[in-house]
PDB file of C-alpha atoms and ligand atoms in Angstrom:
ATOM      1  CA  MET A   1      -3.248 -78.783 -18.768  1.00 97.00           C
ATOM      2  CA  LYS A   2      -5.452 -75.952 -19.846  1.00 98.00           C
ATOM      3  CA  LEU A   3      -6.913 -76.083 -23.380  1.00 98.00           C
ATOM      4  CA  VAL A   4      -7.691 -72.856 -25.219  1.00 98.00           C
ATOM      5  CA  VAL A   5      -9.441 -73.279 -28.580  1.00 98.00           C
ATOM      6  CA  MET A   6      -9.007 -70.558 -31.175  1.00 98.00           C
ATOM      7  CA  LYS A   7     -10.835 -70.258 -34.488  1.00 98.00           C
ATOM      8  CA  ASN A   8      -7.823 -70.597 -36.754  1.00 98.00           C
ATOM      9  CA  HIS A   9      -4.031 -70.287 -36.984  1.00 98.00           C
ATOM     10  CA  GLU A  10      -4.213 -66.495 -37.114  1.00 98.00           C
ATOM     11  CA  GLU A  11      -6.165 -66.263 -33.858  1.00 98.00           C
ATOM     12  CA  LEU A  12      -3.978 -68.906 -32.230  1.00 98.00           C
ATOM     13  CA  SER A  13      -0.881 -66.878 -33.128  1.00 98.00           C
ATOM     14  CA  LYS A  14      -2.452 -63.671 -31.822  1.00 98.00           C
ATOM     15  CA  HIS A  15      -3.279 -65.255 -28.484  1.00 98.00           C
ATOM     16  CA  ALA A  16       0.219 -66.728 -28.101  1.00 98.00           C
ATOM     17  CA  CYS A  17       1.715 -63.353 -29.015  1.00 98.00           C
ATOM     18  CA  GLU A  18      -0.298 -61.622 -26.272  1.00 98.00           C
ATOM     19  CA  LEU A  19       0.857 -64.137 -23.670  1.00 98.00           C
ATOM     20  CA  ILE A  20       4.496 -63.711 -24.676  1.00 98.00           C
ATOM     21  CA  ILE A  21       4.344 -59.939 -24.693  1.00 98.00           C
ATOM     22  CA  ASN A  22       2.680 -59.872 -21.280  1.00 98.00           C
ATOM     23  CA  LYS A  23       5.451 -62.093 -19.953  1.00 98.00           C
ATOM     24  CA  VAL A  24       8.225 -60.010 -21.525  1.00 98.00           C
ATOM     25  CA  ASN A  25       6.693 -56.783 -20.239  1.00 98.00           C
ATOM     26  CA  SER A  26       6.097 -58.063 -16.723  1.00 98.00           C
ATOM     27  CA  LEU A  27       9.542 -59.480 -15.874  1.00 98.00           C
ATOM     28  CA  SER A  28      12.834 -57.636 -15.417  1.00 97.00           C
ATOM     29  CA  SER A  29      14.921 -60.367 -17.082  1.00 97.00           C
ATOM     30  CA  PRO A  30      12.594 -62.767 -18.905  1.00 98.00           C
ATOM     31  CA  VAL A  31      13.860 -66.002 -20.405  1.00 98.00           C
ATOM     32  CA  LEU A  32      11.902 -67.352 -23.366  1.00 98.00           C
ATOM     33  CA  GLY A  33      12.117 -70.838 -24.812  1.00 98.00           C
ATOM     34  CA  LEU A  34      11.468 -70.817 -28.556  1.00 98.00           C
ATOM     35  CA  ALA A  35      10.586 -73.350 -31.241  1.00 98.00           C
ATOM     36  CA  THR A  36      11.031 -73.425 -35.004  1.00 98.00           C
ATOM     37  CA  GLY A  37       8.755 -75.064 -37.596  1.00 96.00           C
ATOM     38  CA  SER A  38       5.660 -73.852 -39.421  1.00 96.00           C
ATOM     39  CA  THR A  39       3.419 -73.341 -36.414  1.00 98.00           C
ATOM     40  CA  PRO A  40       5.176 -70.337 -34.790  1.00 98.00           C
ATOM     41  CA  GLU A  41       6.036 -68.470 -37.999  1.00 98.00           C
ATOM     42  CA  ARG A  42       2.988 -66.207 -37.817  1.00 98.00           C
ATOM     43  CA  LEU A  43       3.526 -65.698 -34.090  1.00 98.00           C
ATOM     44  CA  TYR A  44       7.031 -64.368 -34.799  1.00 99.00           C
ATOM     45  CA  GLU A  45       5.668 -61.995 -37.454  1.00 98.00           C
ATOM     46  CA  MET A  46       3.220 -60.665 -34.886  1.00 98.00           C
ATOM     47  CA  MET A  47       5.979 -60.205 -32.296  1.00 98.00           C
ATOM     48  CA  ILE A  48       7.926 -58.172 -34.866  1.00 98.00           C
ATOM     49  CA  ASP A  49       4.842 -56.026 -35.544  1.00 98.00           C
ATOM     50  CA  LYS A  50       4.404 -55.391 -31.820  1.00 98.00           C
ATOM     51  CA  TYR A  51       8.048 -54.405 -31.557  1.00 98.00           C
ATOM     52  CA  ASN A  52       7.666 -51.977 -34.487  1.00 98.00           C
ATOM     53  CA  GLN A  53       4.582 -50.523 -32.802  1.00 98.00           C
ATOM     54  CA  LYS A  54       6.724 -50.052 -29.647  1.00 98.00           C
ATOM     55  CA  VAL A  55       4.440 -52.286 -27.601  1.00 98.00           C
ATOM     56  CA  VAL A  56       7.388 -54.464 -26.603  1.00 98.00           C
ATOM     57  CA  SER A  57      11.173 -54.381 -26.437  1.00 98.00           C
ATOM     58  CA  PHE A  58      13.473 -57.412 -26.323  1.00 98.00           C
ATOM     59  CA  SER A  59      16.583 -55.684 -25.000  1.00 98.00           C
ATOM     60  CA  HIS A  60      16.245 -57.404 -21.600  1.00 97.00           C
ATOM     61  CA  VAL A  61      15.182 -60.855 -22.891  1.00 98.00           C
ATOM     62  CA  LYS A  62      17.211 -64.053 -23.165  1.00 98.00           C
ATOM     63  CA  THR A  63      16.082 -66.815 -25.489  1.00 98.00           C
ATOM     64  CA  PHE A  64      16.862 -70.518 -25.723  1.00 98.00           C
ATOM     65  CA  ASN A  65      15.748 -72.569 -28.701  1.00 98.00           C
ATOM     66  CA  LEU A  66      14.662 -76.138 -28.303  1.00 98.00           C
ATOM     67  CA  ASP A  67      16.875 -77.726 -30.897  1.00 98.00           C
ATOM     68  CA  GLU A  68      19.239 -77.642 -33.849  1.00 98.00           C
ATOM     69  CA  TYR A  69      20.241 -80.068 -36.569  1.00 98.00           C
ATOM     70  CA  VAL A  70      23.677 -81.660 -36.312  1.00 98.00           C
ATOM     71  CA  GLY A  71      25.955 -80.672 -39.182  1.00 97.00           C
ATOM     72  CA  LEU A  72      24.235 -77.486 -40.372  1.00 97.00           C
ATOM     73  CA  SER A  73      26.011 -74.170 -39.858  1.00 95.00           C
ATOM     74  CA  GLU A  74      24.244 -70.932 -38.988  1.00 93.00           C
ATOM     75  CA  ASN A  75      24.684 -69.788 -42.601  1.00 95.00           C
ATOM     76  CA  ASP A  76      22.861 -72.836 -43.897  1.00 96.00           C
ATOM     77  CA  THR A  77      19.337 -71.697 -44.735  1.00 96.00           C
ATOM     78  CA  LYS A  78      17.961 -74.971 -43.333  1.00 96.00           C
ATOM     79  CA  SER A  79      19.550 -74.571 -39.905  1.00 97.00           C
ATOM     80  CA  TYR A  80      17.371 -73.498 -37.030  1.00 98.00           C
ATOM     81  CA  ARG A  81      19.799 -70.676 -36.208  1.00 98.00           C
ATOM     82  CA  TYR A  82      19.201 -69.318 -39.707  1.00 98.00           C
ATOM     83  CA  TYR A  83      15.437 -69.748 -39.308  1.00 98.00           C
ATOM     84  CA  MET A  84      15.432 -67.813 -36.039  1.00 98.00           C
ATOM     85  CA  ASN A  85      17.697 -65.029 -37.345  1.00 98.00           C
ATOM     86  CA  HIS A  86      15.475 -64.700 -40.376  1.00 98.00           C
ATOM     87  CA  HIS A  87      12.047 -64.992 -38.724  1.00 98.00           C
ATOM     88  CA  LEU A  88      12.688 -63.058 -35.515  1.00 98.00           C
ATOM     89  CA  PHE A  89      16.102 -62.218 -34.102  1.00 98.00           C
ATOM     90  CA  SER A  90      17.389 -59.895 -36.826  1.00 98.00           C
ATOM     91  CA  GLN A  91      14.108 -58.006 -36.995  1.00 98.00           C
ATOM     92  CA  VAL A  92      13.790 -56.854 -33.383  1.00 98.00           C
ATOM     93  CA  ASN A  93      16.207 -55.349 -30.863  1.00 98.00           C
ATOM     94  CA  PHE A  94      18.135 -58.436 -29.817  1.00 98.00           C
ATOM     95  CA  THR A  95      21.902 -58.081 -29.699  1.00 94.00           C
ATOM     96  CA  LYS A  96      24.465 -60.830 -30.060  1.00 86.00           C
ATOM     97  CA  GLY A  97      24.604 -63.032 -27.000  1.00 95.00           C
ATOM     98  CA  GLN A  98      20.940 -62.830 -26.047  1.00 98.00           C
ATOM     99  CA  ASN A  99      19.823 -65.689 -28.299  1.00 98.00           C
ATOM    100  CA  HIS A 100      20.960 -69.232 -27.614  1.00 98.00           C
ATOM    101  CA  ILE A 101      20.619 -72.253 -29.895  1.00 98.00           C
ATOM    102  CA  PRO A 102      22.589 -75.498 -29.593  1.00 98.00           C
ATOM    103  CA  ASN A 103      25.599 -75.509 -31.898  1.00 98.00           C
ATOM    104  CA  GLY A 104      25.078 -78.394 -34.307  1.00 97.00           C
ATOM    105  CA  MET A 105      28.597 -77.868 -35.689  1.00 98.00           C
ATOM    106  CA  ALA A 106      30.353 -78.413 -32.338  1.00 98.00           C
ATOM    107  CA  SER A 107      33.217 -80.875 -32.599  1.00 97.00           C
ATOM    108  CA  HIS A 108      32.267 -82.417 -29.245  1.00 98.00           C
ATOM    109  CA  LEU A 109      28.515 -82.796 -29.309  1.00 98.00           C
ATOM    110  CA  GLU A 110      28.247 -84.177 -25.776  1.00 97.00           C
ATOM    111  CA  GLN A 111      30.170 -81.197 -24.396  1.00 98.00           C
ATOM    112  CA  GLU A 112      27.924 -78.878 -26.384  1.00 98.00           C
ATOM    113  CA  CYS A 113      24.873 -80.472 -24.754  1.00 98.00           C
ATOM    114  CA  GLN A 114      26.346 -79.921 -21.303  1.00 98.00           C
ATOM    115  CA  ARG A 115      27.306 -76.341 -22.145  1.00 98.00           C
ATOM    116  CA  TYR A 116      23.747 -75.635 -23.308  1.00 98.00           C
ATOM    117  CA  GLU A 117      22.208 -77.189 -20.231  1.00 98.00           C
ATOM    118  CA  GLN A 118      24.505 -75.066 -18.031  1.00 98.00           C
ATOM    119  CA  LEU A 119      23.565 -71.870 -19.894  1.00 98.00           C
ATOM    120  CA  ILE A 120      19.893 -72.547 -19.194  1.00 98.00           C
ATOM    121  CA  ALA A 121      20.615 -73.204 -15.525  1.00 97.00           C
ATOM    122  CA  ASP A 122      22.741 -70.029 -15.317  1.00 97.00           C
ATOM    123  CA  ALA A 123      19.785 -68.071 -16.703  1.00 97.00           C
ATOM    124  CA  CYS A 124      17.687 -69.483 -13.805  1.00 94.00           C
ATOM    125  CA  HIS A 125      15.635 -71.571 -16.250  1.00 93.00           C
ATOM    126  CA  ILE A 126      13.014 -70.672 -18.802  1.00 98.00           C
ATOM    127  CA  ASP A 127      10.066 -68.502 -17.777  1.00 98.00           C
ATOM    128  CA  LEU A 128       7.920 -69.300 -20.801  1.00 98.00           C
ATOM    129  CA  GLN A 129       8.568 -72.137 -23.239  1.00 98.00           C
ATOM    130  CA  ILE A 130       6.818 -72.289 -26.618  1.00 98.00           C
ATOM    131  CA  LEU A 131       6.402 -75.789 -28.031  1.00 98.00           C
ATOM    132  CA  GLY A 132       5.026 -77.266 -31.243  1.00 98.00           C
ATOM    133  CA  LEU A 133       3.665 -80.809 -31.468  1.00 98.00           C
ATOM    134  CA  GLY A 134       5.150 -83.474 -33.745  1.00 95.00           C
ATOM    135  CA  HIS A 135       2.838 -85.891 -35.560  1.00 94.00           C
ATOM    136  CA  ASN A 136       4.358 -88.664 -33.468  1.00 94.00           C
ATOM    137  CA  GLY A 137       4.014 -86.683 -30.243  1.00 97.00           C
ATOM    138  CA  HIS A 138       7.552 -85.369 -30.189  1.00 96.00           C
ATOM    139  CA  ILE A 139       8.375 -82.160 -28.352  1.00 98.00           C
ATOM    140  CA  GLY A 140      11.628 -80.530 -29.317  1.00 98.00           C
ATOM    141  CA  PHE A 141      13.263 -83.453 -31.092  1.00 96.00           C
ATOM    142  CA  ASN A 142      12.471 -85.851 -28.277  1.00 96.00           C
ATOM    143  CA  GLU A 143      11.166 -88.767 -30.267  1.00 94.00           C
ATOM    144  CA  PRO A 144       8.865 -91.549 -28.957  1.00 95.00           C
ATOM    145  CA  GLY A 145      10.727 -93.728 -26.486  1.00 96.00           C
ATOM    146  CA  THR A 146      12.848 -90.875 -25.087  1.00 97.00           C
ATOM    147  CA  SER A 147      13.233 -91.133 -21.335  1.00 98.00           C
ATOM    148  CA  PHE A 148      11.359 -88.463 -19.397  1.00 98.00           C
ATOM    149  CA  SER A 149      14.547 -87.833 -17.423  1.00 98.00           C
ATOM    150  CA  THR A 150      16.642 -86.628 -20.370  1.00 98.00           C
ATOM    151  CA  ARG A 151      18.581 -83.378 -20.396  1.00 98.00           C
ATOM    152  CA  THR A 152      19.928 -81.716 -23.543  1.00 98.00           C
ATOM    153  CA  HIS A 153      21.182 -84.549 -25.726  1.00 98.00           C
ATOM    154  CA  VAL A 154      21.959 -85.765 -29.240  1.00 98.00           C
ATOM    155  CA  VAL A 155      19.140 -87.659 -30.963  1.00 96.00           C
ATOM    156  CA  ASP A 156      18.764 -89.832 -34.037  1.00 94.00           C
ATOM    157  CA  LEU A 157      15.767 -88.453 -35.903  1.00 93.00           C
ATOM    158  CA  GLU A 158      12.930 -90.816 -36.786  1.00 88.00           C
ATOM    159  CA  ARG A 159      12.150 -91.438 -40.415  1.00 92.00           C
ATOM    160  CA  SER A 160       8.655 -89.903 -39.917  1.00 89.00           C
ATOM    161  CA  THR A 161      10.146 -86.690 -38.479  1.00 90.00           C
ATOM    162  CA  ARG A 162      12.645 -86.442 -41.339  1.00 95.00           C
ATOM    163  CA  GLU A 163       9.775 -86.971 -43.795  1.00 94.00           C
ATOM    164  CA  ALA A 164       7.677 -84.281 -42.107  1.00 91.00           C
ATOM    165  CA  ASN A 165      10.609 -81.833 -42.247  1.00 93.00           C
ATOM    166  CA  ALA A 166      11.660 -82.742 -45.804  1.00 94.00           C
ATOM    167  CA  ARG A 167       9.383 -79.935 -47.024  1.00 92.00           C
ATOM    168  CA  PHE A 168      12.083 -77.477 -45.965  1.00 92.00           C
ATOM    169  CA  PHE A 169      14.807 -79.343 -47.942  1.00 95.00           C
ATOM    170  CA  GLU A 170      15.338 -80.318 -51.591  1.00 94.00           C
ATOM    171  CA  SER A 171      14.778 -83.972 -50.726  1.00 94.00           C
ATOM    172  CA  ILE A 172      14.580 -86.240 -47.693  1.00 95.00           C
ATOM    173  CA  LYS A 173      18.173 -87.326 -48.311  1.00 95.00           C
ATOM    174  CA  GLU A 174      19.305 -83.852 -47.300  1.00 95.00           C
ATOM    175  CA  VAL A 175      17.461 -83.850 -43.984  1.00 96.00           C
ATOM    176  CA  PRO A 176      20.061 -84.409 -41.255  1.00 97.00           C
ATOM    177  CA  THR A 177      19.814 -87.680 -39.383  1.00 96.00           C
ATOM    178  CA  GLN A 178      20.740 -86.211 -36.010  1.00 97.00           C
ATOM    179  CA  ALA A 179      19.919 -83.183 -33.905  1.00 98.00           C
ATOM    180  CA  ILE A 180      20.680 -81.693 -30.507  1.00 98.00           C
ATOM    181  CA  THR A 181      17.569 -81.125 -28.444  1.00 98.00           C
ATOM    182  CA  MET A 182      16.678 -79.914 -25.000  1.00 98.00           C
ATOM    183  CA  GLY A 183      15.677 -82.998 -23.047  1.00 98.00           C
ATOM    184  CA  ILE A 184      12.256 -83.649 -21.608  1.00 98.00           C
ATOM    185  CA  GLU A 185      13.375 -82.845 -18.080  1.00 98.00           C
ATOM    186  CA  THR A 186      14.949 -79.631 -19.357  1.00 98.00           C
ATOM    187  CA  ILE A 187      11.647 -78.638 -20.961  1.00 98.00           C
ATOM    188  CA  LEU A 188       9.680 -79.545 -17.823  1.00 98.00           C
ATOM    189  CA  GLN A 189      11.863 -77.208 -15.750  1.00 98.00           C
ATOM    190  CA  SER A 190      10.336 -74.274 -17.620  1.00 98.00           C
ATOM    191  CA  LYS A 191       8.086 -72.297 -15.330  1.00 98.00           C
ATOM    192  CA  GLN A 192       5.292 -72.008 -17.904  1.00 98.00           C
ATOM    193  CA  ILE A 193       4.727 -73.921 -21.144  1.00 98.00           C
ATOM    194  CA  ILE A 194       2.562 -73.068 -24.137  1.00 98.00           C
ATOM    195  CA  LEU A 195       1.955 -75.798 -26.700  1.00 99.00           C
ATOM    196  CA  LEU A 196       0.753 -74.579 -30.093  1.00 99.00           C
ATOM    197  CA  VAL A 197      -1.243 -77.046 -32.185  1.00 98.00           C
ATOM    198  CA  SER A 198      -2.643 -76.039 -35.544  1.00 98.00           C
ATOM    199  CA  GLY A 199      -4.258 -77.795 -38.481  1.00 98.00           C
ATOM    200  CA  GLU A 200      -6.079 -81.045 -39.151  1.00 98.00           C
ATOM    201  CA  GLN A 201      -2.804 -82.865 -39.766  1.00 96.00           C
ATOM    202  CA  LYS A 202      -2.173 -82.553 -36.010  1.00 98.00           C
ATOM    203  CA  ALA A 203      -5.648 -83.726 -34.964  1.00 98.00           C
ATOM    204  CA  LYS A 204      -4.646 -87.330 -34.295  1.00 98.00           C
ATOM    205  CA  ALA A 205      -1.672 -86.315 -32.162  1.00 98.00           C
ATOM    206  CA  LEU A 206      -3.709 -83.769 -30.220  1.00 98.00           C
ATOM    207  CA  HIS A 207      -6.468 -86.315 -29.630  1.00 98.00           C
ATOM    208  CA  ARG A 208      -3.943 -88.752 -28.208  1.00 98.00           C
ATOM    209  CA  LEU A 209      -2.442 -86.038 -26.029  1.00 98.00           C
ATOM    210  CA  LEU A 210      -5.802 -85.019 -24.610  1.00 98.00           C
ATOM    211  CA  ASN A 211      -7.223 -88.528 -24.176  1.00 98.00           C
ATOM    212  CA  GLY A 212      -4.282 -90.882 -23.875  1.00 98.00           C
ATOM    213  CA  GLU A 213      -2.102 -91.973 -20.992  1.00 98.00           C
ATOM    214  CA  VAL A 214       1.190 -90.467 -19.908  1.00 98.00           C
ATOM    215  CA  SER A 215       3.767 -92.615 -21.660  1.00 98.00           C
ATOM    216  CA  GLU A 216       7.301 -92.335 -23.019  1.00 98.00           C
ATOM    217  CA  ASP A 217       5.862 -93.688 -26.282  1.00 98.00           C
ATOM    218  CA  PHE A 218       4.195 -90.319 -26.726  1.00 98.00           C
ATOM    219  CA  PRO A 219       6.586 -87.656 -25.387  1.00 98.00           C
ATOM    220  CA  ALA A 220       4.107 -84.747 -25.265  1.00 98.00           C
ATOM    221  CA  SER A 221       2.004 -86.698 -22.755  1.00 98.00           C
ATOM    222  CA  VAL A 222       4.567 -85.760 -20.102  1.00 98.00           C
ATOM    223  CA  LEU A 223       3.156 -82.231 -20.185  1.00 98.00           C
ATOM    224  CA  LYS A 224       0.287 -83.557 -18.034  1.00 98.00           C
ATOM    225  CA  ARG A 225       2.794 -83.694 -15.180  1.00 98.00           C
ATOM    226  CA  HIS A 226       3.660 -79.993 -15.400  1.00 98.00           C
ATOM    227  CA  HIS A 227       1.721 -77.503 -13.282  1.00 98.00           C
ATOM    228  CA  ASP A 228       1.414 -74.701 -15.845  1.00 98.00           C
ATOM    229  CA  VAL A 229       0.774 -75.869 -19.405  1.00 98.00           C
ATOM    230  CA  THR A 230      -1.600 -74.159 -21.815  1.00 98.00           C
ATOM    231  CA  ILE A 231      -2.429 -75.840 -25.108  1.00 98.00           C
ATOM    232  CA  ILE A 232      -3.529 -73.303 -27.683  1.00 99.00           C
ATOM    233  CA  ALA A 233      -5.173 -75.243 -30.497  1.00 98.00           C
ATOM    234  CA  ASP A 234      -7.189 -74.153 -33.491  1.00 98.00           C
ATOM    235  CA  GLU A 235     -10.504 -75.709 -34.454  1.00 98.00           C
ATOM    236  CA  ALA A 236      -8.955 -77.736 -37.262  1.00 98.00           C
ATOM    237  CA  ALA A 237      -6.607 -79.454 -34.814  1.00 98.00           C
ATOM    238  CA  LEU A 238      -9.591 -80.606 -32.779  1.00 98.00           C
ATOM    239  CA  GLN A 239     -11.519 -82.095 -35.684  1.00 95.00           C
ATOM    240  CA  LEU A 240     -11.352 -85.817 -35.170  1.00 80.00           C
TER     241      LEU A 240
HETATM  242  C1  F6R B   1      10.958 -77.215 -33.565  1.00 60.36           C
HETATM  243  C2  F6R B   1      10.652 -78.416 -32.789  1.00 60.36           C
HETATM  244  C3  F6R B   1       9.615 -79.394 -33.227  1.00 60.36           C
HETATM  245  C4  F6R B   1       8.370 -78.744 -33.843  1.00 60.36           C
HETATM  246  C5  F6R B   1       7.350 -79.817 -34.256  1.00 60.36           C
HETATM  247  C6  F6R B   1       6.154 -79.201 -34.965  1.00 60.36           C
HETATM  248  O1  F6R B   1      11.970 -76.456 -32.955  1.00 60.36           O
HETATM  249  O2  F6R B   1      11.259 -78.630 -31.800  1.00 60.36           O
HETATM  250  O3  F6R B   1       9.254 -80.180 -32.129  1.00 60.36           O
HETATM  251  O4  F6R B   1       7.799 -77.874 -32.916  1.00 60.36           O
HETATM  252  O5  F6R B   1       7.959 -80.732 -35.123  1.00 60.36           O
HETATM  253  O6  F6R B   1       6.593 -78.606 -36.158  1.00 60.36           O
HETATM  254  P1  F6R B   1       5.616 -77.762 -37.095  1.00 60.36           P
HETATM  255  O7  F6R B   1       5.276 -76.507 -36.353  1.00 60.36           O
HETATM  256  O8  F6R B   1       6.433 -77.459 -38.330  1.00 60.36           O
HETATM  257  O9  F6R B   1       4.424 -78.611 -37.359  1.00 60.36           O
END
């Protein structure tokens, strides 16, 4: 794993944006893996700016998001599909069909997981996957204890993850209890991975990632087994 330390969230986002744009501009049919959450919001704003400045086009790009809540429709403002439409997809030149997110409303969730996994394989896997880091070390919604050999699957969300995400909902009671997430093996099949870590509230998790052992108790630790991972962290995330 390579560690790049940036001064703050703004600089972290700028650096990630440059890496993504270089990837998109250098491949004929790039496949991006995307995350939701607070960390990449500024990155997506910067990607939109670059598109408006005609530095990049997304007409030839496919995207796959890491995860989606079970039971929230794309019109629900708390769904990850809504988040992505709002923060990125509707503001650049993507057309319908280029952007993939698991369907949390599918009547057969297991089949939906298999369908999603197949779509990623059909796209010849992800060229560049963006990840955020959970306080408990989760990546995607792969919570501590998840087997490293998982493919896209349905998960029961931990209380701590639901508490962390309650800030996007009226109350914790409204935070769904399940999600569909790419599995750890699915994520590891990405050709390149960028993990974004920002803020002092992530310092403990980042410290454990950098100094701890590879263990299913701390899912992000599996990234040590991938050949091309860059952690972009800001100074606050390294203050421990
Ligand atoms: C989001 C996702 C999660 C987040 C993680 C960090 O699609 O899969 O793993 O990346 O929970 O979230 P933030 O950026 O809100 O701290």
